[in-house]
PDB file of C-alpha atoms in Angstrom:
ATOM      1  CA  UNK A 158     115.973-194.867  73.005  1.00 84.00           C
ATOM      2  CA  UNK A 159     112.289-194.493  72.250  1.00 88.00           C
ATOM      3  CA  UNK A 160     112.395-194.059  68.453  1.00 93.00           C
ATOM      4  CA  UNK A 161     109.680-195.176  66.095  1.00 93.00           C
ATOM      5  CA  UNK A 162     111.856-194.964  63.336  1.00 95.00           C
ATOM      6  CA  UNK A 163     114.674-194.846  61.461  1.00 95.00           C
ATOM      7  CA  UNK A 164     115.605-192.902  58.416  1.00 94.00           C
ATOM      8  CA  UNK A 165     118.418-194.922  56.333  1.00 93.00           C
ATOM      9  CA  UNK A 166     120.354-195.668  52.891  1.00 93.00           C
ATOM     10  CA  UNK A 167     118.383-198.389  50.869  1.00 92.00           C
ATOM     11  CA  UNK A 168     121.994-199.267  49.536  1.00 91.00           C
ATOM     12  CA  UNK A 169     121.863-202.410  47.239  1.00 89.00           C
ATOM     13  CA  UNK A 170     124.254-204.684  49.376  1.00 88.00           C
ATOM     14  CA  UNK A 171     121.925-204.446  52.239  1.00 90.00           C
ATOM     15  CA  UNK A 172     118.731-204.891  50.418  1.00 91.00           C
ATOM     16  CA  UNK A 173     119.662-207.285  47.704  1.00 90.00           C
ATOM     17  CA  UNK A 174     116.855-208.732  45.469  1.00 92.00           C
ATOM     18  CA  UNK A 175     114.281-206.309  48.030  1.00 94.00           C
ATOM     19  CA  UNK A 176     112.896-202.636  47.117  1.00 95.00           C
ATOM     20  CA  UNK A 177     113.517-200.290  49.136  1.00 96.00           C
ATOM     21  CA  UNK A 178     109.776-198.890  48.229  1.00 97.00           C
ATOM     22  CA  UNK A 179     108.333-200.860  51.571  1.00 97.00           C
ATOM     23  CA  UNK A 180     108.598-200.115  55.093  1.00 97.00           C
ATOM     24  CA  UNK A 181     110.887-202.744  56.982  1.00 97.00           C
ATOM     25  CA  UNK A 182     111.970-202.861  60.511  1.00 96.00           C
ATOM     26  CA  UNK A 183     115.252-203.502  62.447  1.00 94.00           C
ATOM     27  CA  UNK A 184     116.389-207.380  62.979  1.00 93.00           C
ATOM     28  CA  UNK A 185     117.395-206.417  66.250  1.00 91.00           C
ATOM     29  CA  UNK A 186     114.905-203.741  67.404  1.00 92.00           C
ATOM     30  CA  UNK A 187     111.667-205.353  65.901  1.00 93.00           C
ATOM     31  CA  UNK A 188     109.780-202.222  67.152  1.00 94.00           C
ATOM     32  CA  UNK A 189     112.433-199.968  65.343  1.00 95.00           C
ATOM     33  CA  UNK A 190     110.347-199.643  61.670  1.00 97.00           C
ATOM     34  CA  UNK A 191     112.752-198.402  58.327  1.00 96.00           C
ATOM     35  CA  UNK A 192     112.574-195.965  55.572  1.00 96.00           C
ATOM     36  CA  UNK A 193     115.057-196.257  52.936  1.00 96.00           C
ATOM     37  CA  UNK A 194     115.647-194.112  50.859  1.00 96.00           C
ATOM     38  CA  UNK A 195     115.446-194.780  47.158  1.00 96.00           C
ATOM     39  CA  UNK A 196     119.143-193.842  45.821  1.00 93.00           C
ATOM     40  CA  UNK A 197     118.496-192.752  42.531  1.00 94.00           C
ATOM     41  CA  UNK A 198     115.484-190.496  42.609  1.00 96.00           C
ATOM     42  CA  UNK A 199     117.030-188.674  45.614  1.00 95.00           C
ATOM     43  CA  UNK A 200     120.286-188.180  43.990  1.00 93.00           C
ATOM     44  CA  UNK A 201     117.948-187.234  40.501  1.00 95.00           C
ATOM     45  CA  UNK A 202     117.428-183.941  42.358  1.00 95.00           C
ATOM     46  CA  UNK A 203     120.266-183.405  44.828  1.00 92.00           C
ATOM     47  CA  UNK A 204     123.202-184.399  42.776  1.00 90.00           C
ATOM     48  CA  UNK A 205     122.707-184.282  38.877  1.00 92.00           C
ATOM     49  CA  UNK A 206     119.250-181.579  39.045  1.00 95.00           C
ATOM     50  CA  UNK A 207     121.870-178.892  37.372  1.00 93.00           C
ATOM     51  CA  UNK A 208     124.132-181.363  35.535  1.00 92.00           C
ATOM     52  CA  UNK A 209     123.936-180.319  31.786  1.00 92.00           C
ATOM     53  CA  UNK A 210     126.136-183.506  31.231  1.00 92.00           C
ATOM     54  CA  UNK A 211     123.345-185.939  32.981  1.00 93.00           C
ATOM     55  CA  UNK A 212     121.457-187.957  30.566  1.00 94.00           C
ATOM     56  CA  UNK A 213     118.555-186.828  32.198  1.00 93.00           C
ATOM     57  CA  UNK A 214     118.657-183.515  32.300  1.00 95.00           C
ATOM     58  CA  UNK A 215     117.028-180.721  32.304  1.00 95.00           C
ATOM     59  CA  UNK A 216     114.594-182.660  34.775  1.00 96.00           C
ATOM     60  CA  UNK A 217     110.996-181.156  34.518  1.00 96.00           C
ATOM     61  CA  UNK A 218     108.571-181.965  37.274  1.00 96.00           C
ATOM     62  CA  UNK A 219     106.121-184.083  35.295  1.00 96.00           C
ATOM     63  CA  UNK A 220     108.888-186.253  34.160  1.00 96.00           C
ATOM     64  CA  UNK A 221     109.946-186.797  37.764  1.00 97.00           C
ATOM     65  CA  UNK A 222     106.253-187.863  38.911  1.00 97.00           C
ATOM     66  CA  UNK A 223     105.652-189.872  36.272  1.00 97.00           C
ATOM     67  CA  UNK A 224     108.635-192.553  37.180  1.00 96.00           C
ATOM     68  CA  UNK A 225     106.647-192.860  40.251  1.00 96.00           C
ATOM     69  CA  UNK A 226     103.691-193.515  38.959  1.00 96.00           C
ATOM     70  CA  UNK A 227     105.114-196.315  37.045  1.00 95.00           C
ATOM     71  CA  UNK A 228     106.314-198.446  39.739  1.00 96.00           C
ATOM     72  CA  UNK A 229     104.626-201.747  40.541  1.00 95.00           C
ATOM     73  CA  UNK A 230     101.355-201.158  42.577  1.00 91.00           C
ATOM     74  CA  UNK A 231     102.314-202.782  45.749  1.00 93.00           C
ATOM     75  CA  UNK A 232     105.288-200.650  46.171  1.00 94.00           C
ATOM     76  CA  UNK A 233     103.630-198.096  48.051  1.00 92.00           C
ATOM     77  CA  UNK A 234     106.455-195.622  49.995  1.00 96.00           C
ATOM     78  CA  UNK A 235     108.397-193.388  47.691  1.00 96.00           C
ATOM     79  CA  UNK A 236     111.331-192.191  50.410  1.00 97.00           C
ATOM     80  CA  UNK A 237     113.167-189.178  48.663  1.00 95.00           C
ATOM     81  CA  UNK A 238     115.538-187.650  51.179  1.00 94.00           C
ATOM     82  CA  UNK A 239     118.373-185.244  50.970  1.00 91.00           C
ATOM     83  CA  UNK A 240     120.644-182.781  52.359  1.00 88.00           C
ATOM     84  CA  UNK A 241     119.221-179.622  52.758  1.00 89.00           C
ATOM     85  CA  UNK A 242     121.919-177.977  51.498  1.00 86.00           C
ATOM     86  CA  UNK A 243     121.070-179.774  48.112  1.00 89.00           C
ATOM     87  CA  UNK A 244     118.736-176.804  47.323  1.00 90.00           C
ATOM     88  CA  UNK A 245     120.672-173.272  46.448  1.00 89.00           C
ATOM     89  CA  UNK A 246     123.907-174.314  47.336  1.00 87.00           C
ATOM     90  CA  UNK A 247     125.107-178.000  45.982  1.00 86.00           C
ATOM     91  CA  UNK A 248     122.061-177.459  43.003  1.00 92.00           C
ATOM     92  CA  UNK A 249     121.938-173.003  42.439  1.00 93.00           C
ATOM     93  CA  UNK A 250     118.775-171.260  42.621  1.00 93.00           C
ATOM     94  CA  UNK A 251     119.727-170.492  39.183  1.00 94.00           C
ATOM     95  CA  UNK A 252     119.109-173.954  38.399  1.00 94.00           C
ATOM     96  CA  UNK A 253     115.513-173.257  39.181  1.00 94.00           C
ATOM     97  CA  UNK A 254     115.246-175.993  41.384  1.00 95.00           C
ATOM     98  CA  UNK A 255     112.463-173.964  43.819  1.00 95.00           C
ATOM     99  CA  UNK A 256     110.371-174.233  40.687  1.00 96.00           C
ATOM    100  CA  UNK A 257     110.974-177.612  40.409  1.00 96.00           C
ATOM    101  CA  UNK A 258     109.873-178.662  44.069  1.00 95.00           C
ATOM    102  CA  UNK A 259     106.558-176.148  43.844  1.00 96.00           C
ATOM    103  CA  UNK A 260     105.386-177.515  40.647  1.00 96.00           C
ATOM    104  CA  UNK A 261     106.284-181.262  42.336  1.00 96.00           C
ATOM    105  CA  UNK A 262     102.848-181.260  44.216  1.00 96.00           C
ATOM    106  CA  UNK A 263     100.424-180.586  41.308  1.00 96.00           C
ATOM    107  CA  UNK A 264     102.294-182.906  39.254  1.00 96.00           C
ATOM    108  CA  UNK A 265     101.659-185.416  41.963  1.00 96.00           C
ATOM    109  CA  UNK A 266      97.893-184.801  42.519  1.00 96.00           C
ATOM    110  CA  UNK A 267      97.267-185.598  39.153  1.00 95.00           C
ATOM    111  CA  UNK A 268      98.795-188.770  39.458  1.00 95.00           C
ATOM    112  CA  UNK A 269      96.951-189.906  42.454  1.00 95.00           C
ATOM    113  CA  UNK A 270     100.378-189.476  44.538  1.00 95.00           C
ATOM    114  CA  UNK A 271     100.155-187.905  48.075  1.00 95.00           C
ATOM    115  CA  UNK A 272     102.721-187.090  50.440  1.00 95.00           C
ATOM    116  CA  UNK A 273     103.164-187.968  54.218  1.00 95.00           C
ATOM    117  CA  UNK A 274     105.895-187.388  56.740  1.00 95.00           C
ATOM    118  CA  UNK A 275     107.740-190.267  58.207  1.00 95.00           C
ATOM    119  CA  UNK A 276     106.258-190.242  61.508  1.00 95.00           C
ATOM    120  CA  UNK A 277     102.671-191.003  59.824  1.00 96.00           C
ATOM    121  CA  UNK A 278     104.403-193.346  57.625  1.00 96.00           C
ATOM    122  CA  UNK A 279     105.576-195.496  60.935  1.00 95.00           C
ATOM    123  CA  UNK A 280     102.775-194.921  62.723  1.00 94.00           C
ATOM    124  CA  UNK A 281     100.152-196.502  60.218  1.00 94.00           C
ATOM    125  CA  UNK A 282     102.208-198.377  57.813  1.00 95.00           C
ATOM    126  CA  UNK A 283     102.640-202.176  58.756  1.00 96.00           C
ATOM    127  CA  UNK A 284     106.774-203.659  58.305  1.00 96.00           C
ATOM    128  CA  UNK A 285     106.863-206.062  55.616  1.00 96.00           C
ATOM    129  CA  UNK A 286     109.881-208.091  56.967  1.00 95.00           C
ATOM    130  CA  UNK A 287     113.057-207.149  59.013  1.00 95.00           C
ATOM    131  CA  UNK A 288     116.805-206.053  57.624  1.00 94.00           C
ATOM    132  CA  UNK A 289     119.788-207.416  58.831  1.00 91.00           C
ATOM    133  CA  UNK A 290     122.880-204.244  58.855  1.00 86.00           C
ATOM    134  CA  UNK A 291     125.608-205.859  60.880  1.00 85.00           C
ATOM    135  CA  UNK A 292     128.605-202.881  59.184  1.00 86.00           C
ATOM    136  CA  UNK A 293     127.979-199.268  59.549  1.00 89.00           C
ATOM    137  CA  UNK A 294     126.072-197.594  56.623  1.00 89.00           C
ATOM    138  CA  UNK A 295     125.973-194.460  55.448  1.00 88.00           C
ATOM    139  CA  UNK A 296     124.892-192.604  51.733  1.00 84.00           C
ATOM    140  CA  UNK A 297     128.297-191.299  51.029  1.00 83.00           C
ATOM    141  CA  UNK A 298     130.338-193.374  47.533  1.00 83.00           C
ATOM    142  CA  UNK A 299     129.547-196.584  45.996  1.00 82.00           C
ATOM    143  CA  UNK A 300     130.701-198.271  49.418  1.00 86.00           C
ATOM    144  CA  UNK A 301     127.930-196.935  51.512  1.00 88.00           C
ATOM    145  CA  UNK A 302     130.447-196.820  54.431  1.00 91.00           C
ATOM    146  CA  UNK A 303     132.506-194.865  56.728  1.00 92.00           C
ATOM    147  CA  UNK A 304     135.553-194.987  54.236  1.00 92.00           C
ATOM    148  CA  UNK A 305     135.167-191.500  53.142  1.00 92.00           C
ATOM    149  CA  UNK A 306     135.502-190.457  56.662  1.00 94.00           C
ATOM    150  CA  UNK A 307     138.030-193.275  58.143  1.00 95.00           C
ATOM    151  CA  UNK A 308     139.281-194.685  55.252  1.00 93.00           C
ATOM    152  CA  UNK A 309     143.087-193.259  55.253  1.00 96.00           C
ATOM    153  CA  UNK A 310     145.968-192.860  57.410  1.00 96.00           C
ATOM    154  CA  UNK A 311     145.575-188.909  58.034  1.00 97.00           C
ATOM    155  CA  UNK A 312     141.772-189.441  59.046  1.00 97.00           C
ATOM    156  CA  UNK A 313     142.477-192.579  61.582  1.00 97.00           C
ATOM    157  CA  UNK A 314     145.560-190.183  63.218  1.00 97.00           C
ATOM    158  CA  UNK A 315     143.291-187.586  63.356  1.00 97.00           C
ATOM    159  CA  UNK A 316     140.193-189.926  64.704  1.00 97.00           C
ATOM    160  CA  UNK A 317     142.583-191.417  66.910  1.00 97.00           C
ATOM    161  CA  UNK A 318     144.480-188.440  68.925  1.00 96.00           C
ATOM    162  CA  UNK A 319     140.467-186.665  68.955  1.00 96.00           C
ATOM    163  CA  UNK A 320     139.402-189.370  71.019  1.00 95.00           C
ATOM    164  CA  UNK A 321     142.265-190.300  72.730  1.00 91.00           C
ATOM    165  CA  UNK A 322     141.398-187.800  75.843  1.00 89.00           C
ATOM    166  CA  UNK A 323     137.527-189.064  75.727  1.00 89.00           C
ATOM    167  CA  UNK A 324     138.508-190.298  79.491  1.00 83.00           C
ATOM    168  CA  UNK A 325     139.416-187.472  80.825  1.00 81.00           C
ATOM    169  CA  UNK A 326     136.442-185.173  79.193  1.00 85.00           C
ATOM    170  CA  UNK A 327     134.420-187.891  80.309  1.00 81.00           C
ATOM    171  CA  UNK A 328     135.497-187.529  84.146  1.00 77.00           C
ATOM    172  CA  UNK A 329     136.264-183.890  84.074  1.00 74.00           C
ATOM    173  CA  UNK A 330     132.305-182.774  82.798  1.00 78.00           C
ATOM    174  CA  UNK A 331     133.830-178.943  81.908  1.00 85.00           C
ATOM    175  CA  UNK A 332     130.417-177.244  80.133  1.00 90.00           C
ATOM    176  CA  UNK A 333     132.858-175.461  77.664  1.00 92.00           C
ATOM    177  CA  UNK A 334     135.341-177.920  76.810  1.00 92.00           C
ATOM    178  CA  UNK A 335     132.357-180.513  76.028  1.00 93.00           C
ATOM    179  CA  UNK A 336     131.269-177.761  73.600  1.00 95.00           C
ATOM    180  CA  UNK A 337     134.149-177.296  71.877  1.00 95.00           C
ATOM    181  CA  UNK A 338     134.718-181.092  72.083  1.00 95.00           C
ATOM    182  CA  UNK A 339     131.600-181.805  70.344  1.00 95.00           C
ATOM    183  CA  UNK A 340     132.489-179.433  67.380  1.00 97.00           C
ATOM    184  CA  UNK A 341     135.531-181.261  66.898  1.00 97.00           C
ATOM    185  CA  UNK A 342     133.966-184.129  66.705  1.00 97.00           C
ATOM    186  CA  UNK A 343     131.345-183.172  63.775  1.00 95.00           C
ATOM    187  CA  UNK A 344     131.880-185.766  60.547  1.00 93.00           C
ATOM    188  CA  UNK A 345     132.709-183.252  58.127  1.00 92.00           C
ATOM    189  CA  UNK A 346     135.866-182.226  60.059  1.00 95.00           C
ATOM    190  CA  UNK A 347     136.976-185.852  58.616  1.00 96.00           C
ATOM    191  CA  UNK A 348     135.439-186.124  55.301  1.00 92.00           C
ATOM    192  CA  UNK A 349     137.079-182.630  54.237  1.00 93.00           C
ATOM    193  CA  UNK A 350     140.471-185.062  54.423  1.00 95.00           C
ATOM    194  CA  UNK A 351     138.943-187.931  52.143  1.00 93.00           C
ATOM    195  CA  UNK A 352     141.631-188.805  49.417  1.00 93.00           C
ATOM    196  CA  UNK A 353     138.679-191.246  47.685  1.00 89.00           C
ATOM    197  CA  UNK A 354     137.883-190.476  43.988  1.00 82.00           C
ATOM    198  CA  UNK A 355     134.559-190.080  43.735  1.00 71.00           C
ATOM    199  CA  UNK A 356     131.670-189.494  40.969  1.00 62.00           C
ATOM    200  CA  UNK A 357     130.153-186.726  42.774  1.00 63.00           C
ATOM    201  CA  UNK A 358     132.396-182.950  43.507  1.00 65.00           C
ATOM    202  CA  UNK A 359     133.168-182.765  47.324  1.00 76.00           C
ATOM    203  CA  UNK A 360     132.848-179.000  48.822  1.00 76.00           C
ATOM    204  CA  UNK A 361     135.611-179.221  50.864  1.00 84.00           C
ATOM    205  CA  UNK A 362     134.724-176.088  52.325  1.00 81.00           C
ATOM    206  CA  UNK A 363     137.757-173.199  52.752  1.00 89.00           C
ATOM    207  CA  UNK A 364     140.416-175.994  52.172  1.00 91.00           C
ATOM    208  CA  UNK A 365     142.082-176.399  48.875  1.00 90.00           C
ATOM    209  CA  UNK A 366     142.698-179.763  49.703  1.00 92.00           C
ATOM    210  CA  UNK A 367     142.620-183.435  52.089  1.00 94.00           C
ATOM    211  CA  UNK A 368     146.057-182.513  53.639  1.00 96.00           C
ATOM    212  CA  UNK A 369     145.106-178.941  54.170  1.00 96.00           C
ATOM    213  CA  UNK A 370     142.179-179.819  55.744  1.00 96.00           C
ATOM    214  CA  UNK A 371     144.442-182.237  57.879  1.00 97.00           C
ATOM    215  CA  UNK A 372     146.722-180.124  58.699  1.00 97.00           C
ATOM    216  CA  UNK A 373     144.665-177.341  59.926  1.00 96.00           C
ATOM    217  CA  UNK A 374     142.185-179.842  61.947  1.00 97.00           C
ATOM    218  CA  UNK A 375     145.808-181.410  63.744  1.00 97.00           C
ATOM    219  CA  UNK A 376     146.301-177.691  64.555  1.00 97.00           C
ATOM    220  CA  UNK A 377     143.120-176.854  66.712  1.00 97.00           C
ATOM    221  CA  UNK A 378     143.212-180.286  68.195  1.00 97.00           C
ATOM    222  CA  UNK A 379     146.835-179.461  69.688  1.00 96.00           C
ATOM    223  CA  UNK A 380     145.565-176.640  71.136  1.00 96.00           C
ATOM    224  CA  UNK A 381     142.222-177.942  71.963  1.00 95.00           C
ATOM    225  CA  UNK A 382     144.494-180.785  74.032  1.00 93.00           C
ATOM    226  CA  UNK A 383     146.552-178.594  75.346  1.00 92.00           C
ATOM    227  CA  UNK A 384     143.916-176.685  77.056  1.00 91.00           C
ATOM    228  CA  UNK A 385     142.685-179.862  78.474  1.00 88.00           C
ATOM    229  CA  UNK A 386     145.919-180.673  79.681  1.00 86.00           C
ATOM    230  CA  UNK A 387     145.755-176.593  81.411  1.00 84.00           C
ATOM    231  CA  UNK A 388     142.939-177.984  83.135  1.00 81.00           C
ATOM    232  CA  UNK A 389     143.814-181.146  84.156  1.00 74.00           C
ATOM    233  CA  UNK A 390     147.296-182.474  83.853  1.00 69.00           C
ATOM    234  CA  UNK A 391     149.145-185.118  82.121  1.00 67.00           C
ATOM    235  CA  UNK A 392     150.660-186.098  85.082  1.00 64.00           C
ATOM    236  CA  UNK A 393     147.718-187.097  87.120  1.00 66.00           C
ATOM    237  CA  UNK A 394     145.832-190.347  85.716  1.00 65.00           C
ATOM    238  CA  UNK A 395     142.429-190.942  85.058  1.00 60.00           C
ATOM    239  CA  UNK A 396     141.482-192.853  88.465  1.00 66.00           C
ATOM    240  CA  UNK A 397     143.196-189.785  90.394  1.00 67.00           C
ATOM    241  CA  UNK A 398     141.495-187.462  88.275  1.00 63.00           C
ATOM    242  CA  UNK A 399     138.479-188.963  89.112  1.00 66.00           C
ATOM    243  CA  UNK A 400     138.701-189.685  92.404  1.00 67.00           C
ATOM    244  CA  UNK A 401     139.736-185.999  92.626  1.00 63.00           C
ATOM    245  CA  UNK A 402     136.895-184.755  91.176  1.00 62.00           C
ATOM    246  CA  UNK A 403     134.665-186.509  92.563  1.00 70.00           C
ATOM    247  CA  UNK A 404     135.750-185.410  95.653  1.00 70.00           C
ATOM    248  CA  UNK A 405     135.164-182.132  94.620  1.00 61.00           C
ATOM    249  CA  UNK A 406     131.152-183.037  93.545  1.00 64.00           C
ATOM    250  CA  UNK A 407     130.878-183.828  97.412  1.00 71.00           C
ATOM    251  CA  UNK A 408     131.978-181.392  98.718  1.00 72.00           C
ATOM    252  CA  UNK A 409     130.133-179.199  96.978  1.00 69.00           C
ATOM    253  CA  UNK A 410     127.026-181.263  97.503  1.00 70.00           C
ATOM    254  CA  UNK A 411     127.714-180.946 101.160  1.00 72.00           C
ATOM    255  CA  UNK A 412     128.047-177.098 101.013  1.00 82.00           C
ATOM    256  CA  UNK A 413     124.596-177.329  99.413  1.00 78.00           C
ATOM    257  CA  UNK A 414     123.027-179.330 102.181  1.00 80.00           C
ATOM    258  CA  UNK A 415     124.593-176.911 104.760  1.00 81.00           C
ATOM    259  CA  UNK A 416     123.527-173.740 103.108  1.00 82.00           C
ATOM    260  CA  UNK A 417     120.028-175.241 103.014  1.00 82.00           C
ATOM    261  CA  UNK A 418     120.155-175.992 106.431  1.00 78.00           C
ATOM    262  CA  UNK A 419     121.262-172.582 107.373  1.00 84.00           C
ATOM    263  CA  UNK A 420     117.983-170.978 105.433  1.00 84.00           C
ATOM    264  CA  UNK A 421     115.658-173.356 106.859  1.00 79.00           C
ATOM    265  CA  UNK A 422     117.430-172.371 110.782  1.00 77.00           C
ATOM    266  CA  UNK A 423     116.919-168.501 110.373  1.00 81.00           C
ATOM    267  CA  UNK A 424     113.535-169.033 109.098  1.00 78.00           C
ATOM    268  CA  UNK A 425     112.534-170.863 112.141  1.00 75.00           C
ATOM    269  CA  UNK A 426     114.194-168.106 114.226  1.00 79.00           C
ATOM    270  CA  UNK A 427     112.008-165.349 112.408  1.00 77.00           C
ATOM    271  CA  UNK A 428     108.805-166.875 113.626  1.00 74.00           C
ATOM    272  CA  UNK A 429     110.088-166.369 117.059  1.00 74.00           C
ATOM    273  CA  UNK A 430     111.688-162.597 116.750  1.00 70.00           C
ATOM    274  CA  UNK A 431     109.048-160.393 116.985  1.00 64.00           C
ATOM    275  CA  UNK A 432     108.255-158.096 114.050  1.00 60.00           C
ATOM    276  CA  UNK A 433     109.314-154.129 114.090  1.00 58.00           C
ATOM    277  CA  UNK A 434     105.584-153.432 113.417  1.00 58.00           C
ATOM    278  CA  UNK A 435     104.111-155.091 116.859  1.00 57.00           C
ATOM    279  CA  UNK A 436     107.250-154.034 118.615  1.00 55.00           C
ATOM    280  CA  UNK A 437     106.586-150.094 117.921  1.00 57.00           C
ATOM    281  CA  UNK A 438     103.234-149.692 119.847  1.00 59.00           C
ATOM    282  CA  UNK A 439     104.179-151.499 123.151  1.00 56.00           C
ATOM    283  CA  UNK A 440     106.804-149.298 123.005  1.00 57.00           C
ATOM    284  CA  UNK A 441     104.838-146.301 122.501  1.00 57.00           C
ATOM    285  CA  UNK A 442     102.866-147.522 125.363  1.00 57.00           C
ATOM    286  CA  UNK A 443     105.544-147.882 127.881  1.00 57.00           C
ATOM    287  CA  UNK A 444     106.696-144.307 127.008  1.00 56.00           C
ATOM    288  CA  UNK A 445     103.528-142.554 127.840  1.00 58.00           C
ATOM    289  CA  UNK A 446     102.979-144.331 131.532  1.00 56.00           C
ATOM    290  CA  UNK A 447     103.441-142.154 133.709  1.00 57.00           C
ATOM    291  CA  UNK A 448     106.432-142.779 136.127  1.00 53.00           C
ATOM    292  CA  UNK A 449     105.603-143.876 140.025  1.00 53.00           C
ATOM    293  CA  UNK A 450     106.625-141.059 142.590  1.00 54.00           C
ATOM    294  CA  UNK A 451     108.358-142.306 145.823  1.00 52.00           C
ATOM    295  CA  UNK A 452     106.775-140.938 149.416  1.00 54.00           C
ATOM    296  CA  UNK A 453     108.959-138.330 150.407  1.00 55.00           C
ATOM    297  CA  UNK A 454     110.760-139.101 153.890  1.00 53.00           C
ATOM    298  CA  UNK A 455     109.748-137.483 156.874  1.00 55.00           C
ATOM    299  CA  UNK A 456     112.099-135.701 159.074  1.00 51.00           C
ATOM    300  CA  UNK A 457     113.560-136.573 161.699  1.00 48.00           C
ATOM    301  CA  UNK A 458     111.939-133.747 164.265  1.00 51.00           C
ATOM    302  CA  UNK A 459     108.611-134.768 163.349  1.00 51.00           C
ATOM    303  CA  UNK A 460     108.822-138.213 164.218  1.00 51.00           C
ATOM    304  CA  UNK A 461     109.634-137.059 167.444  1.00 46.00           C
TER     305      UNK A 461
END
């Protein structure tokens, strides 16, 4: 797809005895270079920053830098990445987390520590070795996968019955049913009905609950399918629909041609009309000839 890189979980069941402080590529896009994130120090600040339970806290910029500093020489790239919502919302601006980040810079200078974005980091940075993710990965629980989105029986009917008109979207190409179709699709719709314990709070937004959330989500999908169905019945199956519709396309693409053929005809027939302004003075002309006078005959007596 034209990507330099990829930003991606440095969980510890891909990576193994490696650090994920090194810039690897994909096994099976060589090109394809990877920055993983290190777990811990990004969690440090999106997750436990506000934590008065944490061991670590309160977590003071200095602190922060200085765990850096201390890692092994060759271990070059420091990837810290988070949600953006981890700053006012998931950690409060009464945490003083804004403080933190300014002060992060300075802290960093002293230490000799400089920051880069990823696309400099894959465009100068050599791969040390390739990676090998055959499963899905993600940064969500201790599994690192798509459990906490697929990973019970409500999620998998709701997964399920979402894609089960994918066909028929597919043929159909409606601008405003994709658009609704792709905010049904968005992962959170699915992780609000996780039943997983987990170690970290989940926001599950305005539901009180997984079966809440489930509940309402099967709601706007019935009526979401049933406005598909409006569209384009049950009744008539996916080849018809398509051959249907694609009927329709050509006809349309031959209306096209002939309306485009019907400009191109009058504008040839305009270069041969002649204009109202060279018209107007032959006209003018012809009026102000005068007209010819016929002989008058002669009579009759004076012939004789």
């Amino acid at each position: 797809m034209g990507f330099k890189g990829m930003l991606t979980e440095g969980a510890k069941h891909v990576l193994g005895w490696k650090s994920p402080h090194y810039v690897y590529n994909c096994n099976i896009a060589p090109n394809l270079k990877l920055l993983l994130r290190d777990v811990e120090l990004s969690d440090d600040i999106s997750l436990r920053f506000n934590n008065t339970e944490w061991e670590g806290y309160p977590l003071f910029a200095d602190a922060y830098i200085d765990r850096i500093a201390r890692f092994p020489e060759e271990e070059q790239i420091i990837n810290i990445f988070m949600e953006l919502s981890a700053l006012g919302i998931a950690q409060p601006l009464s945490s003083n987390i804004l403080d933190f980040l300014k002060a992060l810079p300075a802290c960093a200078k002293e230490k000799g520590i400089t920051f880069s974005t990823p696309t400099e980091i894959c465009m100068k940075v050599p791969s040390v070795g390739s990676i090998d993710v055959p499963d899905t990965l993600s940064w969500v629980d201790e599994e690192r996968d798509c459990s906490c989105w697929l990973g019970n029986a409500m999620q998998r009917e709701a997964f399920n019955k979402l894609y089960s008109v994918a066909d028929r979207l597919r043929i159909a190409d409606d601008p405003r049913i994709n658009q609704d179709w792709d905010y049904l699709q968005a992962s959170n719709n699915f992780r609000f009905m996780t039943t997983k314990p987990s170690n970290v709070g989940l926001d599950r937004g305005i539901y009180s609950g997984p079966f809440d959330a489930f509940t309402n989500y099967m709601n706007i999908l019935g009526d979401f399918i049933n406005r598909v169905n409006a569209l384009y019945p049950q009744e008539i199956e996916n080849d018809e629909l398509n051959a249907l519709l694609t009927t329709i396309r050509n006809q349309g693409d031959e209306i096209e041609m002939k309306d485009a053929e019907i400009t191109r005809l009058k504008a040839r027939l305009e270069k041969y009309e002649p204009k109202e302004d060279e018209a107007a003075p032959a006209k003018k002309a012809a009026a102000k000839k005068p007209a010819a006078k016929k002989a008058p005959a002669k009579k009759a007596e004076e012939k004789k």
